[in-house]
Coordinates of C-alpha atoms in Angstrom, one line a residue:
M1 CA -44.7 -54.9 -105.6
P2 CA -43.6 -51.3 -106.4
A3 CA -40.0 -50.4 -105.7
V4 CA -39.4 -48.4 -102.5
E5 CA -38.8 -44.7 -103.4
N6 CA -38.2 -43.3 -99.9
T7 CA -37.2 -44.7 -96.5
I8 CA -38.3 -42.9 -93.4
V9 CA -36.2 -43.7 -90.4
I10 CA -37.9 -42.9 -87.0
C11 CA -35.9 -42.8 -83.8
A12 CA -37.4 -45.2 -81.3
G13 CA -34.9 -44.7 -78.5
G14 CA -36.2 -44.2 -75.0
A15 CA -36.2 -40.4 -75.2
C16 CA -38.1 -40.2 -78.4
I17 CA -40.6 -42.8 -77.3
S18 CA -41.3 -40.7 -74.1
A19 CA -41.7 -37.6 -76.3
G20 CA -44.4 -39.2 -78.4
E21 CA -42.7 -41.3 -81.1
I22 CA -45.4 -43.9 -81.1
S23 CA -48.2 -41.6 -82.0
V24 CA -45.9 -40.0 -84.7
K25 CA -45.3 -43.4 -86.3
E26 CA -48.9 -44.2 -86.2
S27 CA -49.9 -40.9 -87.8
L28 CA -47.2 -41.4 -90.4
E29 CA -48.3 -44.8 -91.4
S30 CA -52.0 -43.8 -91.6
T31 CA -51.2 -40.7 -93.7
L32 CA -49.0 -42.8 -96.1
K33 CA -51.9 -45.2 -96.5
E34 CA -54.4 -42.4 -97.0
Y35 CA -52.3 -41.1 -99.9
A36 CA -51.5 -44.6 -101.3
L37 CA -47.8 -44.1 -100.5
D38 CA -47.5 -47.1 -98.1
E39 CA -46.1 -49.4 -100.8
V40 CA -43.4 -47.0 -102.1
V41 CA -42.4 -45.4 -98.7
Q42 CA -40.7 -47.7 -96.2
V43 CA -41.0 -46.8 -92.5
V44 CA -38.3 -48.1 -90.2
E45 CA -38.0 -47.7 -86.4
T46 CA -34.4 -47.5 -85.2
G47 CA -32.4 -47.1 -82.0
C48 CA -31.3 -43.8 -80.5
M49 CA -30.0 -41.2 -83.0
G50 CA -28.4 -39.3 -80.2
A51 CA -30.0 -35.9 -80.4
C52 CA -32.4 -36.7 -77.6
D53 CA -33.7 -33.2 -76.8
L54 CA -34.9 -32.9 -80.4
G55 CA -37.3 -35.9 -80.4
P56 CA -39.3 -37.2 -81.8
I57 CA -37.0 -37.4 -84.8
M58 CA -37.2 -38.8 -88.3
V59 CA -34.9 -38.8 -91.3
I60 CA -36.1 -39.1 -94.9
Y61 CA -33.9 -40.9 -97.4
P62 CA -32.4 -40.7 -99.9
E63 CA -31.9 -37.1 -99.2
G64 CA -31.2 -37.6 -95.6
I65 CA -33.4 -34.7 -94.5
F66 CA -33.6 -34.5 -90.7
Y67 CA -36.8 -33.5 -89.1
Q68 CA -37.1 -32.7 -85.4
K69 CA -39.6 -32.1 -82.5
L70 CA -42.5 -33.8 -84.4
N71 CA -46.0 -34.6 -83.5
S72 CA -48.9 -36.3 -85.4
E73 CA -50.0 -33.1 -87.1
N74 CA -46.4 -32.2 -88.3
V75 CA -46.1 -35.6 -89.9
K76 CA -49.2 -35.1 -92.0
K77 CA -47.8 -31.9 -93.4
I78 CA -44.4 -33.5 -94.1
V79 CA -46.1 -36.3 -96.1
E80 CA -48.1 -33.9 -98.1
E81 CA -45.3 -31.4 -98.8
H82 CA -42.1 -33.4 -98.8
L83 CA -43.2 -36.8 -100.2
L84 CA -46.0 -35.7 -102.5
K85 CA -44.7 -32.3 -103.7
G86 CA -40.9 -32.6 -103.2
R87 CA -40.7 -29.6 -101.0
V88 CA -38.7 -29.7 -97.7
V89 CA -40.7 -28.4 -94.8
K90 CA -38.4 -25.9 -93.3
E91 CA -40.3 -25.3 -90.1
F92 CA -39.5 -28.8 -88.7
L93 CA -35.8 -28.7 -89.7
Y94 CA -32.9 -28.5 -87.2
T95 CA -32.5 -25.1 -85.8
G96 CA -29.2 -23.7 -84.6
P97 CA -28.6 -21.8 -81.3
A98 CA -29.0 -18.5 -83.2
G99 CA -32.2 -19.5 -84.8
E100 CA -30.7 -20.5 -88.2
V101 CA -32.4 -23.3 -90.1
K102 CA -30.1 -26.1 -91.3
E103 CA -31.4 -27.6 -94.5
K104 CA -28.7 -30.3 -94.8
P105 CA -28.4 -34.0 -94.6
Q106 CA -28.2 -35.4 -91.1
E107 CA -24.5 -36.1 -91.2
E108 CA -23.6 -32.5 -92.0
L109 CA -25.5 -31.0 -89.1
P110 CA -23.3 -29.6 -86.4
F111 CA -24.3 -32.2 -83.8
F112 CA -23.3 -35.1 -85.9
K113 CA -20.5 -33.6 -88.1
K114 CA -17.6 -34.2 -85.8
Q115 CA -18.8 -37.6 -84.5
V116 CA -17.0 -40.8 -85.4
K117 CA -19.4 -43.7 -84.8
I118 CA -17.9 -47.1 -84.1
A119 CA -19.6 -48.4 -80.9
T120 CA -22.8 -46.7 -82.1
R121 CA -22.3 -47.3 -85.8
N122 CA -25.7 -48.9 -86.2
L123 CA -27.8 -46.7 -84.0
G124 CA -30.3 -44.8 -86.0
V125 CA -29.5 -46.9 -89.0
V126 CA -30.9 -50.5 -88.4
D127 CA -34.1 -51.9 -87.1
P128 CA -33.0 -53.4 -83.8
L129 CA -35.5 -56.2 -84.1
S130 CA -34.2 -57.3 -87.5
I131 CA -31.2 -59.6 -87.6
E132 CA -31.2 -59.4 -91.4
E133 CA -30.5 -55.6 -91.2
Y134 CA -27.7 -56.2 -88.8
I135 CA -26.2 -58.8 -91.1
A136 CA -26.5 -56.3 -94.0
R137 CA -24.3 -54.0 -92.0
D138 CA -21.5 -56.7 -91.7
G139 CA -23.2 -58.2 -88.6
Y140 CA -21.8 -61.5 -87.5
F141 CA -19.0 -61.3 -90.1
A142 CA -16.5 -60.7 -87.3
L143 CA -17.7 -63.8 -85.5
T144 CA -17.4 -65.9 -88.7
K145 CA -13.9 -64.6 -89.2
V146 CA -12.9 -65.4 -85.7
I147 CA -14.2 -68.9 -85.7
K148 CA -13.1 -69.8 -89.3
E149 CA -9.8 -67.9 -89.6
L150 CA -8.4 -66.6 -86.3
S151 CA -6.9 -68.3 -83.2
P152 CA -7.7 -67.0 -79.8
D153 CA -4.2 -65.6 -79.5
K154 CA -4.7 -63.7 -82.7
V155 CA -7.9 -62.1 -81.5
I156 CA -6.1 -61.0 -78.3
E157 CA -3.2 -59.7 -80.4
E158 CA -5.6 -57.5 -82.5
L159 CA -7.2 -56.1 -79.3
K160 CA -3.8 -55.2 -77.9
K161 CA -2.9 -53.4 -81.2
S162 CA -6.1 -51.6 -81.0
G163 CA -5.3 -50.0 -77.7
L164 CA -9.0 -50.5 -76.6
R165 CA -9.5 -49.8 -72.9
G166 CA -12.5 -50.7 -70.9
R167 CA -15.3 -48.2 -71.4
G168 CA -17.0 -48.9 -68.1
G169 CA -14.9 -46.6 -65.9
A170 CA -11.6 -48.1 -64.8
G171 CA -10.1 -48.1 -68.4
F172 CA -8.2 -51.4 -68.0
P173 CA -6.6 -52.6 -71.3
T174 CA -9.2 -54.9 -72.9
G175 CA -6.7 -57.2 -74.7
L176 CA -4.8 -57.7 -71.4
K177 CA -8.0 -58.6 -69.5
W178 CA -9.0 -61.1 -72.2
E179 CA -5.5 -62.6 -72.1
F180 CA -5.7 -63.1 -68.3
A181 CA -9.0 -64.9 -68.7
K182 CA -7.8 -67.1 -71.5
K183 CA -4.7 -68.2 -69.6
A184 CA -6.6 -69.0 -66.4
E185 CA -6.8 -72.7 -66.1
S186 CA -10.3 -74.2 -65.7
N187 CA -12.7 -76.5 -67.5
V188 CA -15.5 -73.9 -66.9
K189 CA -15.3 -70.2 -67.7
Y190 CA -17.9 -67.4 -68.0
V191 CA -18.4 -64.2 -70.0
I192 CA -20.4 -61.4 -68.5
C193 CA -21.7 -58.2 -70.0
N194 CA -22.1 -55.5 -67.4
A195 CA -25.2 -53.5 -68.4
D196 CA -25.9 -52.1 -64.9
E197 CA -25.5 -48.5 -66.0
G198 CA -26.2 -46.5 -62.8
D199 CA -24.7 -43.1 -63.3
P200 CA -27.3 -40.4 -63.2
G201 CA -27.9 -39.0 -66.7
A202 CA -25.9 -41.8 -68.4
F203 CA -27.6 -43.9 -71.1
M204 CA -24.8 -45.0 -73.4
D205 CA -25.2 -48.7 -72.7
R206 CA -28.9 -48.5 -72.7
A207 CA -29.0 -46.9 -76.1
I208 CA -26.7 -49.6 -77.6
L209 CA -28.8 -52.4 -76.2
E210 CA -32.0 -50.8 -77.4
G211 CA -30.7 -49.9 -80.9
D212 CA -28.0 -52.5 -81.8
P213 CA -28.4 -55.5 -79.4
H214 CA -26.8 -58.0 -81.9
T215 CA -23.5 -56.2 -81.7
V216 CA -23.3 -57.2 -78.0
V217 CA -24.4 -60.8 -78.7
E218 CA -21.7 -61.1 -81.4
A219 CA -19.0 -59.6 -79.2
M220 CA -19.8 -61.8 -76.2
T221 CA -19.7 -64.9 -78.4
I222 CA -16.3 -63.8 -79.8
A223 CA -15.1 -63.3 -76.2
A224 CA -16.3 -66.8 -75.3
Y225 CA -14.5 -68.3 -78.2
T226 CA -11.3 -66.5 -77.3
I227 CA -11.2 -67.4 -73.6
G228 CA -12.8 -70.8 -73.8
A229 CA -16.2 -70.2 -72.2
T230 CA -19.5 -71.8 -73.0
K231 CA -21.8 -69.8 -70.9
G232 CA -22.5 -66.0 -70.7
F233 CA -24.7 -63.6 -68.7
I234 CA -25.8 -60.1 -69.4
Y235 CA -26.7 -58.2 -66.2
V236 CA -29.2 -55.5 -67.0
R237 CA -31.0 -53.2 -64.5
A238 CA -34.8 -53.5 -64.3
E239 CA -35.2 -49.9 -65.2
Y240 CA -34.3 -50.8 -68.8
P241 CA -37.3 -52.8 -69.9
L242 CA -37.0 -51.9 -73.6
A243 CA -33.3 -52.8 -73.7
I244 CA -34.2 -56.1 -72.0
E245 CA -36.9 -56.8 -74.6
R246 CA -34.8 -56.0 -77.6
F247 CA -31.8 -57.9 -76.4
S248 CA -33.9 -61.0 -75.5
H249 CA -35.3 -60.9 -79.1
A250 CA -31.8 -60.7 -80.5
L251 CA -30.9 -63.7 -78.5
E252 CA -33.8 -65.7 -80.0
T253 CA -33.0 -64.8 -83.5
A254 CA -29.3 -65.3 -83.1
R255 CA -30.0 -68.9 -82.0
E256 CA -32.4 -69.4 -85.0
Y257 CA -29.6 -68.3 -87.4
G258 CA -26.9 -70.5 -85.7
F259 CA -24.9 -67.6 -84.3
L260 CA -25.6 -68.7 -80.7
G261 CA -26.3 -72.0 -78.9
N262 CA -25.0 -75.4 -79.8
N263 CA -22.5 -76.0 -82.7
I264 CA -22.2 -72.3 -83.7
L265 CA -21.8 -71.9 -87.5
G266 CA -21.5 -75.7 -87.8
T267 CA -18.4 -76.0 -85.6
D268 CA -18.0 -77.8 -82.3
F269 CA -18.0 -74.4 -80.5
S270 CA -21.1 -73.9 -78.3
F271 CA -22.1 -70.8 -76.3
D272 CA -25.2 -69.3 -75.0
I273 CA -26.2 -66.2 -73.0
E274 CA -28.7 -65.7 -70.3
V275 CA -30.3 -62.4 -69.2
R276 CA -30.2 -61.5 -65.5
I277 CA -32.1 -58.5 -64.3
G278 CA -30.7 -56.3 -61.5
A279 CA -32.8 -54.4 -58.9
G280 CA -31.1 -51.1 -59.6
A281 CA -28.3 -51.0 -56.9
F282 CA -25.6 -48.7 -58.1
V283 CA -22.9 -50.7 -56.4
C284 CA -23.7 -53.7 -58.6
G285 CA -22.0 -51.8 -61.4
E286 CA -18.8 -52.9 -59.6
E287 CA -17.8 -56.2 -61.1
T288 CA -17.5 -58.3 -58.0
A289 CA -20.8 -57.0 -56.6
L290 CA -22.4 -57.8 -59.9
I291 CA -21.0 -61.4 -59.7
N292 CA -22.4 -61.8 -56.2
S293 CA -25.8 -60.6 -57.5
I294 CA -25.9 -63.1 -60.4
E295 CA -25.0 -65.8 -57.9
G296 CA -28.1 -64.9 -55.9
K297 CA -26.2 -63.3 -53.1
R298 CA -26.3 -59.8 -51.8
G299 CA -24.7 -57.4 -54.2
I300 CA -21.7 -56.3 -52.3
P301 CA -18.1 -56.1 -53.6
R302 CA -15.5 -58.7 -52.9
V303 CA -11.9 -58.2 -51.8
K304 CA -9.5 -58.1 -54.8
P305 CA -7.3 -59.9 -55.6
P306 CA -8.3 -62.5 -56.7
Y307 CA -9.7 -60.7 -59.7
P308 CA -12.6 -62.2 -61.7
A309 CA -10.3 -63.3 -64.5
Q310 CA -8.8 -65.8 -62.0
K311 CA -11.7 -66.4 -59.7
G312 CA -15.0 -64.9 -60.6
L313 CA -18.6 -66.3 -61.1
W314 CA -19.0 -69.4 -59.0
N315 CA -15.2 -69.1 -58.4
K316 CA -14.5 -69.8 -62.0
P317 CA -12.4 -67.6 -64.4
T318 CA -14.7 -64.8 -65.7
L319 CA -14.4 -62.1 -68.2
I320 CA -16.4 -59.0 -67.6
N321 CA -16.7 -56.0 -69.9
N322 CA -19.5 -53.3 -70.3
V323 CA -21.8 -52.8 -73.2
E324 CA -19.8 -50.1 -75.0
T325 CA -16.5 -52.1 -74.7
Y326 CA -18.2 -55.1 -76.4
A327 CA -19.7 -52.9 -79.1
N328 CA -16.2 -52.0 -80.3
I329 CA -15.1 -55.6 -80.6
P330 CA -16.8 -56.6 -84.0
P331 CA -15.4 -53.6 -85.9
I332 CA -11.9 -54.2 -84.4
I333 CA -11.9 -57.8 -85.6
L334 CA -13.2 -56.9 -89.1
H335 CA -10.9 -53.9 -89.7
G336 CA -8.0 -54.7 -87.5
G337 CA -6.4 -53.2 -84.4
D338 CA -4.3 -50.8 -86.3
W339 CA -7.4 -49.4 -87.9
F340 CA -9.0 -48.7 -84.5
S341 CA -5.8 -47.2 -83.1
Q342 CA -5.8 -44.5 -85.8
F343 CA -8.5 -42.8 -83.8
G344 CA -7.7 -41.1 -80.5
V345 CA -4.3 -40.4 -79.0
E346 CA -1.5 -42.3 -77.3
G347 CA -2.8 -44.1 -74.3
S348 CA -6.4 -43.4 -75.2
R349 CA -7.2 -45.0 -78.5
G350 CA -10.4 -45.2 -80.4
T351 CA -13.6 -43.3 -79.7
K352 CA -15.8 -42.7 -76.6
V353 CA -19.5 -42.4 -76.2
F354 CA -20.6 -39.5 -73.9
A355 CA -24.1 -38.6 -72.6
L356 CA -24.0 -34.9 -72.9
A357 CA -26.4 -33.2 -70.5
G358 CA -27.0 -30.1 -68.3
K359 CA -26.6 -26.5 -69.4
V360 CA -25.9 -27.1 -73.1
N361 CA -28.0 -26.5 -76.2
N362 CA -27.7 -29.9 -77.8
T363 CA -28.1 -32.6 -75.2
G364 CA -27.9 -36.3 -76.0
L365 CA -25.6 -39.2 -77.0
V366 CA -22.3 -38.4 -78.9
E367 CA -19.4 -40.6 -80.0
V368 CA -16.2 -38.8 -80.6
P369 CA -12.5 -39.7 -81.0
M370 CA -10.6 -39.8 -77.7
G371 CA -8.4 -36.6 -77.5
I372 CA -11.1 -34.2 -78.6
T373 CA -11.2 -31.1 -76.4
L374 CA -13.9 -30.2 -74.0
R375 CA -14.4 -27.0 -76.0
E376 CA -15.0 -28.9 -79.2
L377 CA -17.5 -31.2 -77.5
I378 CA -19.4 -28.6 -75.6
Y379 CA -19.5 -25.7 -78.2
E380 CA -19.1 -27.4 -81.7
I381 CA -21.2 -30.5 -81.0
G382 CA -23.2 -29.4 -78.0
G383 CA -24.0 -25.9 -79.4
G384 CA -22.7 -24.0 -76.3
V385 CA -24.4 -22.9 -73.2
P386 CA -27.9 -21.6 -73.6
G387 CA -29.3 -18.2 -72.7
G388 CA -26.0 -16.5 -73.2
K389 CA -24.8 -17.8 -69.8
K390 CA -21.1 -18.3 -69.0
L391 CA -19.7 -21.9 -68.8
K392 CA -18.6 -22.6 -65.2
A393 CA -17.7 -26.2 -65.1
V394 CA -18.0 -29.7 -66.6
Q395 CA -18.6 -32.7 -64.4
T396 CA -17.4 -36.0 -65.9
G397 CA -17.5 -39.6 -64.7
G398 CA -20.8 -39.5 -63.0
P399 CA -21.0 -39.5 -59.1
S400 CA -17.5 -40.9 -59.0
G401 CA -16.1 -38.1 -61.2
G402 CA -15.0 -34.6 -60.5
C403 CA -15.7 -31.1 -61.8
I404 CA -13.4 -29.3 -64.4
P405 CA -13.5 -25.5 -64.3
E406 CA -13.9 -23.4 -67.5
E407 CA -10.2 -22.5 -67.5
Y408 CA -9.4 -26.0 -68.6
I409 CA -11.9 -26.0 -71.5
D410 CA -9.1 -26.8 -74.0
T411 CA -8.0 -29.9 -72.2
P412 CA -8.0 -33.0 -74.5
I413 CA -10.3 -35.7 -73.2
T414 CA -8.1 -38.7 -72.3
Y415 CA -7.8 -41.1 -69.4
D416 CA -4.5 -39.4 -68.3
T417 CA -5.5 -35.7 -68.7
L418 CA -8.7 -36.0 -66.8
K419 CA -7.0 -38.0 -64.0
E420 CA -4.5 -35.1 -63.7
L421 CA -7.4 -32.8 -63.3
G422 CA -8.9 -34.8 -60.5
T423 CA -11.6 -36.5 -62.3
I424 CA -12.3 -39.5 -64.6
I425 CA -13.9 -40.4 -67.9
G426 CA -15.9 -43.1 -66.2
S427 CA -18.6 -44.6 -68.3
G428 CA -19.2 -41.3 -70.2
G429 CA -21.5 -39.1 -68.2
M430 CA -20.8 -35.4 -68.9
I431 CA -22.8 -32.6 -67.2
V432 CA -22.3 -29.0 -68.2
M433 CA -22.8 -26.3 -65.6
D434 CA -23.2 -22.5 -66.0
E435 CA -22.8 -19.5 -63.8
D436 CA -26.0 -20.2 -62.0
D437 CA -24.8 -23.5 -60.5
C438 CA -23.3 -23.6 -56.9
M439 CA -20.4 -25.9 -56.9
V440 CA -20.9 -26.7 -53.2
D441 CA -24.4 -27.6 -53.9
V442 CA -23.3 -29.8 -56.8
A443 CA -20.8 -31.6 -54.7
K444 CA -23.6 -32.2 -52.1
F445 CA -25.9 -33.6 -54.8
F446 CA -23.5 -36.2 -56.0
L447 CA -22.5 -37.2 -52.4
E448 CA -26.1 -37.6 -51.5
F449 CA -26.3 -40.2 -54.3
T450 CA -23.2 -42.2 -53.2
V451 CA -24.3 -42.1 -49.6
E452 CA -27.6 -43.6 -50.6
E453 CA -26.0 -46.2 -52.9
S454 CA -23.2 -47.4 -50.6
C455 CA -23.6 -51.0 -49.8
G456 CA -22.4 -50.4 -46.2
Q457 CA -19.8 -53.1 -46.1
C458 CA -16.7 -51.1 -45.3
T459 CA -16.5 -48.4 -42.7
P460 CA -14.8 -45.6 -44.7
C461 CA -17.5 -45.5 -47.4
R462 CA -20.4 -46.4 -45.1
D463 CA -19.6 -43.9 -42.4
G464 CA -17.1 -41.5 -43.9
T465 CA -19.3 -40.3 -46.8
K466 CA -22.2 -39.7 -44.3
R467 CA -19.9 -37.5 -42.2
M468 CA -18.9 -35.6 -45.4
L469 CA -22.5 -35.1 -46.4
E470 CA -23.3 -33.8 -42.9
I471 CA -20.5 -31.2 -43.2
L472 CA -21.7 -30.2 -46.6
E473 CA -25.3 -29.8 -45.3
R474 CA -24.0 -27.5 -42.6
I475 CA -22.0 -25.4 -45.1
T476 CA -25.0 -25.0 -47.4
D477 CA -27.3 -24.1 -44.4
G478 CA -24.9 -21.3 -43.4
E479 CA -23.7 -23.2 -40.3
G480 CA -20.3 -24.3 -41.6
T481 CA -16.9 -23.4 -40.1
E482 CA -13.3 -23.2 -41.3
E483 CA -12.6 -26.3 -39.3
D484 CA -15.4 -28.1 -41.3
L485 CA -13.5 -27.3 -44.5
E486 CA -10.3 -28.9 -43.1
K487 CA -12.3 -32.0 -41.9
L488 CA -14.0 -32.3 -45.3
K489 CA -10.8 -32.5 -47.2
E490 CA -9.1 -34.8 -44.7
L491 CA -12.1 -37.2 -44.7
G492 CA -12.3 -37.3 -48.5
E493 CA -8.6 -38.2 -48.9
H494 CA -8.8 -40.9 -46.2
I495 CA -12.0 -42.5 -47.7
M496 CA -10.4 -42.7 -51.2
K497 CA -7.4 -44.4 -49.8
T498 CA -9.1 -47.0 -47.5
S499 CA -12.4 -47.9 -49.1
L500 CA -12.9 -51.4 -50.3
C501 CA -14.2 -50.9 -53.8
G502 CA -14.3 -48.2 -56.5
L503 CA -17.5 -46.6 -55.2
G504 CA -15.9 -45.5 -52.0
Q505 CA -12.5 -44.9 -53.6
T506 CA -14.0 -42.3 -55.9
A507 CA -17.0 -41.0 -53.9
P508 CA -15.2 -38.0 -52.5
Q509 CA -14.0 -36.8 -56.0
P510 CA -16.9 -34.4 -56.6
V511 CA -16.1 -32.8 -53.3
L512 CA -12.4 -32.7 -53.5
S513 CA -12.4 -31.4 -57.1
T514 CA -14.8 -28.6 -56.3
M515 CA -12.7 -27.7 -53.3
R516 CA -9.6 -27.6 -55.5
Y517 CA -11.0 -25.4 -58.2
F518 CA -13.8 -23.4 -56.5
W519 CA -12.3 -22.8 -53.0
D520 CA -13.6 -19.3 -53.0
E521 CA -17.2 -20.6 -53.1
Y522 CA -16.6 -22.7 -50.1
E523 CA -15.1 -19.8 -48.2
A524 CA -18.0 -17.6 -49.2
H525 CA -20.4 -20.1 -47.8
V526 CA -18.4 -20.5 -44.5
K527 CA -16.9 -17.0 -43.9
E528 CA -19.5 -14.7 -45.4
K529 CA -22.5 -17.0 -45.0
R530 CA -23.5 -16.4 -48.6
C531 CA -23.9 -18.4 -51.8
P532 CA -22.4 -16.6 -54.8
A533 CA -24.6 -18.5 -57.2
K534 CA -27.7 -17.8 -55.1
K535 CA -28.5 -21.5 -55.1
C536 CA -28.5 -22.6 -51.5
K537 CA -31.9 -21.8 -50.0
E538 CA -30.7 -21.0 -46.5
L539 CA -28.1 -18.5 -47.8
T540 CA -30.5 -16.6 -50.1
R541 CA -33.7 -14.7 -49.9
I542 CA -36.2 -13.6 -52.5
V543 CA -37.0 -9.8 -52.8
I544 CA -39.5 -7.7 -54.7
D545 CA -38.4 -4.4 -56.3
K546 CA -41.2 -2.0 -55.4
E547 CA -40.2 0.2 -58.3
K548 CA -40.7 -2.5 -60.8
C549 CA -43.6 -4.4 -59.3
V550 CA -47.0 -3.4 -61.0
G551 CA -49.2 -5.4 -58.6
C552 CA -50.3 -8.0 -61.1
T553 CA -50.8 -10.5 -58.2
A554 CA -49.3 -13.4 -60.3
C555 CA -46.6 -14.1 -57.7
A556 CA -49.1 -14.1 -54.9
R557 CA -51.3 -16.5 -56.7
V558 CA -48.6 -19.1 -57.2
C559 CA -46.9 -18.9 -53.8
P560 CA -47.6 -22.2 -52.1
V561 CA -47.2 -20.8 -48.6
D562 CA -48.9 -17.4 -49.0
A563 CA -45.7 -15.5 -48.2
I564 CA -46.6 -12.7 -50.7
S565 CA -49.0 -10.0 -49.9
G566 CA -50.3 -6.8 -51.6
S567 CA -53.3 -5.4 -53.4
V568 CA -54.0 -5.2 -57.1
R569 CA -51.9 -2.6 -58.9
N570 CA -49.9 -1.9 -55.8
P571 CA -46.3 -3.1 -55.0
H572 CA -46.3 -6.5 -53.2
E573 CA -44.1 -7.7 -50.3
I574 CA -42.5 -11.0 -49.3
D575 CA -42.4 -12.2 -45.8
S576 CA -38.9 -13.7 -45.6
E577 CA -39.8 -15.7 -42.5
I578 CA -42.5 -17.6 -44.3
C579 CA -40.9 -17.8 -47.8
T580 CA -39.5 -21.2 -48.7
R581 CA -37.5 -19.8 -51.6
C582 CA -39.1 -22.4 -54.0
G583 CA -38.8 -19.9 -56.9
S584 CA -42.4 -20.1 -58.2
C585 CA -42.8 -16.3 -58.0
L586 CA -39.5 -15.8 -60.0
E587 CA -40.9 -18.0 -62.8
V588 CA -44.2 -16.1 -63.2
C589 CA -43.0 -12.5 -62.8
R590 CA -43.1 -10.8 -66.3
F591 CA -41.6 -7.4 -65.1
G592 CA -38.3 -8.5 -63.6
A593 CA -39.4 -7.2 -60.2
I594 CA -38.5 -10.4 -58.3
S595 CA -35.0 -11.5 -57.7
K596 CA -32.8 -13.7 -55.5
V597 CA -30.2 -12.1 -53.3
S598 CA -27.4 -13.5 -51.1
P599 CA -26.1 -11.2 -48.3

């Protein structure tokens, strides 16, 4: 068989699949066969490469040339030009914000250059369905080292040295959590992987499970050996069918190779993992609610203490970490805790994976050292705010997080600095907002989510968040009062202090942080009955400039409620009483004649 001359890696993460990756792969394989290249060019599907808005993506090695936004026709041209004639096809290369074409290997592109990949080290590199490729990247070496060379206490010592903290939101020291579970006295213990990733826009855990499932299998097995468990569960939400499929395949092949099941690696250590599928309740991301769900009970949080490490699944000592936390374990074991702690800063060691979304040029999945500044993340990796707009705020930590204003753009991203600013790192969601976003409306959006997802068990969260939402709705409808602002703040502070679990304890943060930094916007909504960002429908209206309107009728044709009238080639008018302010007319007007105003 001829030697492979080129390897083409295609991103098969969720975003690229939805953008048409399957048809791109089929076209690539048929074109390679057509030109008799199928034996010298290897095609490999991998997990998420991170640059999700550029998909479908493929990288051609050995050069490492990165092609973006492909379709079946693009691929044919790349085969003909790049593979047959040795000419890079520039029209499909990465393009910067200013339109500059980057003919560089993938790792030198701005989006990837500052990243340090530990948890996501194999994403975009290995075939997630191939255990052989995982092993070739030092897979299961850490498990072998633990079983053959290290005692459980030594494993915990390395984790403590590393400074790794839980990447699921609370940031509890991982080594300490493992030590508590190990010291708990019981003849039955459990290991759980929390893959119930519910934050809107967050997909860090999903990407790891889809692109590198064996790293979680290996890490959970290491955890079981360390604390003395024989049974593990991974709790994955039903909305992640691809992650479930690939993780289940990893379990099967790990058992076949002796890395999972009975007498692992020929020793007397046995451990196995079972997949449990959640129904999508956000509160089941809370560890005790998740435990209840696995047990077949309603997914509601338990009172703590006792904590799961003492009394968890079926009242037995239970270790729970999320996917990203586990993904860091094998490299820490292989290279040592001191190696991991060289990344990041004091109190926040290692790297963190973020889902960068919103008003930023390069959206997607990024892994960076802790301590990197928001400016570096948004502008150097994310490529800045599109359309020449001004950055207004960054929302971190999902629905439980807060909003950081532009003035703190040079803040290092650490557990402590974000806490000081009234927000959290959380699981890694990061939404960038520009001058067109209304911060009162943003707070309302996140509170709507937490009200919907509250389990209803405790009064502060169940009723308090609803009252907060009612106040915000009055404010954005132009009916708010100064007394409402006082009530909103008082309610938020009370709910955070008295709620049973982390959902309620953090639900008011988007509201309180926006009130802290954008008080002038709240006052404008209440005192002046206007929305400075012109976002809140009840406080804005759409107008037509008769000097600019040419009577093209485009706006009238798309208006869903027939609020626009006028004849061809004559200025049109909008009936404000009928207009729903949907914005359809704004999108189709080519003459800048239509605009939003707020009194």
